[in-house]
Amino acid sequence: SMNRVAPDGAILVFDYTDTTLIDRKLYLFRIDGEITFKRFRCTDGPNRLEPDSTLPDYKTIYPTGPVEVIGRVVYIVQSV
């Protein structure tokens, strides 16, 4: 769901201690026991978790229940 910023095989490095949500930053979230990697958005509409994908199957998530912020993504490493 995030292949534009983290292509298949990329390695994500995230900070477990950074759970303060900032618009447009990338985070790992836990929703209903599932972990997802998305961009947090809070401007121009309701709070939402947006994919950044070339595939149209992935849709924006508008949380209606509890969402746990696992941490903010601080590095994305990919092989060349």
mmCIF file of C-alpha atoms in Angstrom:
data_model
loop_
_atom_site.group_PDB
_atom_site.id
_atom_site.type_symbol
_atom_site.label_atom_id
_atom_site.label_comp_id
_atom_site.label_asym_id
_atom_site.label_seq_id
_atom_site.Cartn_x
_atom_site.Cartn_y
_atom_site.Cartn_z
ATOM 1 C CA SER A 1 0.000 0.000 0.000
ATOM 2 C CA MET A 2 3.047 2.290 0.144
ATOM 3 C CA ASN A 3 5.082 1.207 -2.891
ATOM 4 C CA ARG A 4 5.797 4.775 -4.016
ATOM 5 C CA VAL A 5 7.834 5.468 -0.869
ATOM 6 C CA ALA A 6 8.825 1.912 0.109
ATOM 7 C CA PRO A 7 9.110 -0.456 -2.867
ATOM 8 C CA ASP A 8 8.840 -4.215 -2.377
ATOM 9 C CA GLY A 9 11.838 -5.426 -0.370
ATOM 10 C CA ALA A 10 12.495 -2.058 1.306
ATOM 11 C CA ILE A 11 13.482 -2.012 4.961
ATOM 12 C CA LEU A 12 11.657 0.340 7.318
ATOM 13 C CA VAL A 13 13.368 1.758 10.372
ATOM 14 C CA PHE A 14 10.987 3.278 12.865
ATOM 15 C CA ASP A 15 11.155 4.966 16.219
ATOM 16 C CA TYR A 16 8.940 3.286 18.841
ATOM 17 C CA THR A 17 9.246 6.330 21.101
ATOM 18 C CA ASP A 18 7.890 8.797 18.531
ATOM 19 C CA THR A 19 4.121 8.361 18.596
ATOM 20 C CA THR A 20 3.032 11.992 18.323
ATOM 21 C CA LEU A 21 1.080 12.267 15.089
ATOM 22 C CA ILE A 22 2.255 14.947 12.663
ATOM 23 C CA ASP A 23 0.492 15.640 9.376
ATOM 24 C CA ARG A 24 2.129 13.991 6.341
ATOM 25 C CA LYS A 25 4.570 11.866 8.377
ATOM 26 C CA LEU A 26 4.790 8.076 7.945
ATOM 27 C CA TYR A 27 3.817 5.715 10.767
ATOM 28 C CA LEU A 28 3.169 2.120 11.661
ATOM 29 C CA PHE A 29 -0.317 1.698 13.098
ATOM 30 C CA ARG A 30 -2.214 -1.169 14.713
ATOM 31 C CA ILE A 31 -5.918 -1.242 13.868
ATOM 32 C CA ASP A 32 -8.098 -4.151 15.022
ATOM 33 C CA GLY A 33 -4.982 -6.277 15.600
ATOM 34 C CA GLU A 34 -3.621 -5.610 12.094
ATOM 35 C CA ILE A 35 -0.449 -3.600 11.468
ATOM 36 C CA THR A 36 -0.386 -1.111 8.622
ATOM 37 C CA PHE A 37 2.142 1.397 7.286
ATOM 38 C CA LYS A 38 0.501 4.645 6.165
ATOM 39 C CA ARG A 39 0.857 8.408 5.922
ATOM 40 C CA PHE A 40 -1.092 10.286 8.608
ATOM 41 C CA ARG A 41 -3.183 13.209 7.344
ATOM 42 C CA CYS A 42 -5.205 15.662 9.403
ATOM 43 C CA THR A 43 -5.480 18.754 7.217
ATOM 44 C CA ASP A 44 -8.056 19.342 4.505
ATOM 45 C CA GLY A 45 -10.568 16.967 6.074
ATOM 46 C CA PRO A 46 -10.927 14.390 8.832
ATOM 47 C CA ASN A 47 -8.009 12.452 10.348
ATOM 48 C CA ARG A 48 -7.073 9.643 7.990
ATOM 49 C CA LEU A 49 -4.377 7.125 7.098
ATOM 50 C CA GLU A 50 -3.448 7.407 3.443
ATOM 51 C CA PRO A 51 -1.712 4.853 1.244
ATOM 52 C CA ASP A 52 0.931 6.022 -1.234
ATOM 53 C CA SER A 53 0.614 3.371 -3.894
ATOM 54 C CA THR A 54 0.487 2.973 -7.644
ATOM 55 C CA LEU A 55 -2.144 0.270 -7.098
ATOM 56 C CA PRO A 56 -5.764 1.492 -6.954
ATOM 57 C CA ASP A 57 -6.825 -1.352 -4.610
ATOM 58 C CA TYR A 58 -5.491 0.508 -1.568
ATOM 59 C CA LYS A 59 -7.884 3.053 -0.088
ATOM 60 C CA THR A 60 -7.635 5.751 2.550
ATOM 61 C CA ILE A 61 -8.567 4.557 6.036
ATOM 62 C CA TYR A 62 -10.865 6.772 8.091
ATOM 63 C CA PRO A 63 -10.554 5.294 11.597
ATOM 64 C CA THR A 64 -13.778 5.058 13.569
ATOM 65 C CA GLY A 65 -12.321 3.240 16.562
ATOM 66 C CA PRO A 66 -9.070 3.033 18.468
ATOM 67 C CA VAL A 67 -5.828 3.247 16.517
ATOM 68 C CA GLU A 68 -2.501 2.468 18.158
ATOM 69 C CA VAL A 69 0.526 4.374 16.872
ATOM 70 C CA ILE A 70 3.414 1.894 16.972
ATOM 71 C CA GLY A 71 6.007 4.428 15.857
ATOM 72 C CA ARG A 72 7.115 6.901 13.214
ATOM 73 C CA VAL A 73 9.106 5.728 10.215
ATOM 74 C CA VAL A 74 12.464 7.511 10.272
ATOM 75 C CA TYR A 75 14.329 5.730 7.439
ATOM 76 C CA ILE A 76 13.408 3.694 4.402
ATOM 77 C CA VAL A 77 16.241 1.652 2.901
ATOM 78 C CA GLN A 78 16.027 -0.124 -0.429
ATOM 79 C CA SER A 79 18.502 -2.142 -2.399
ATOM 80 C CA VAL A 80 19.843 -0.905 -5.718
#
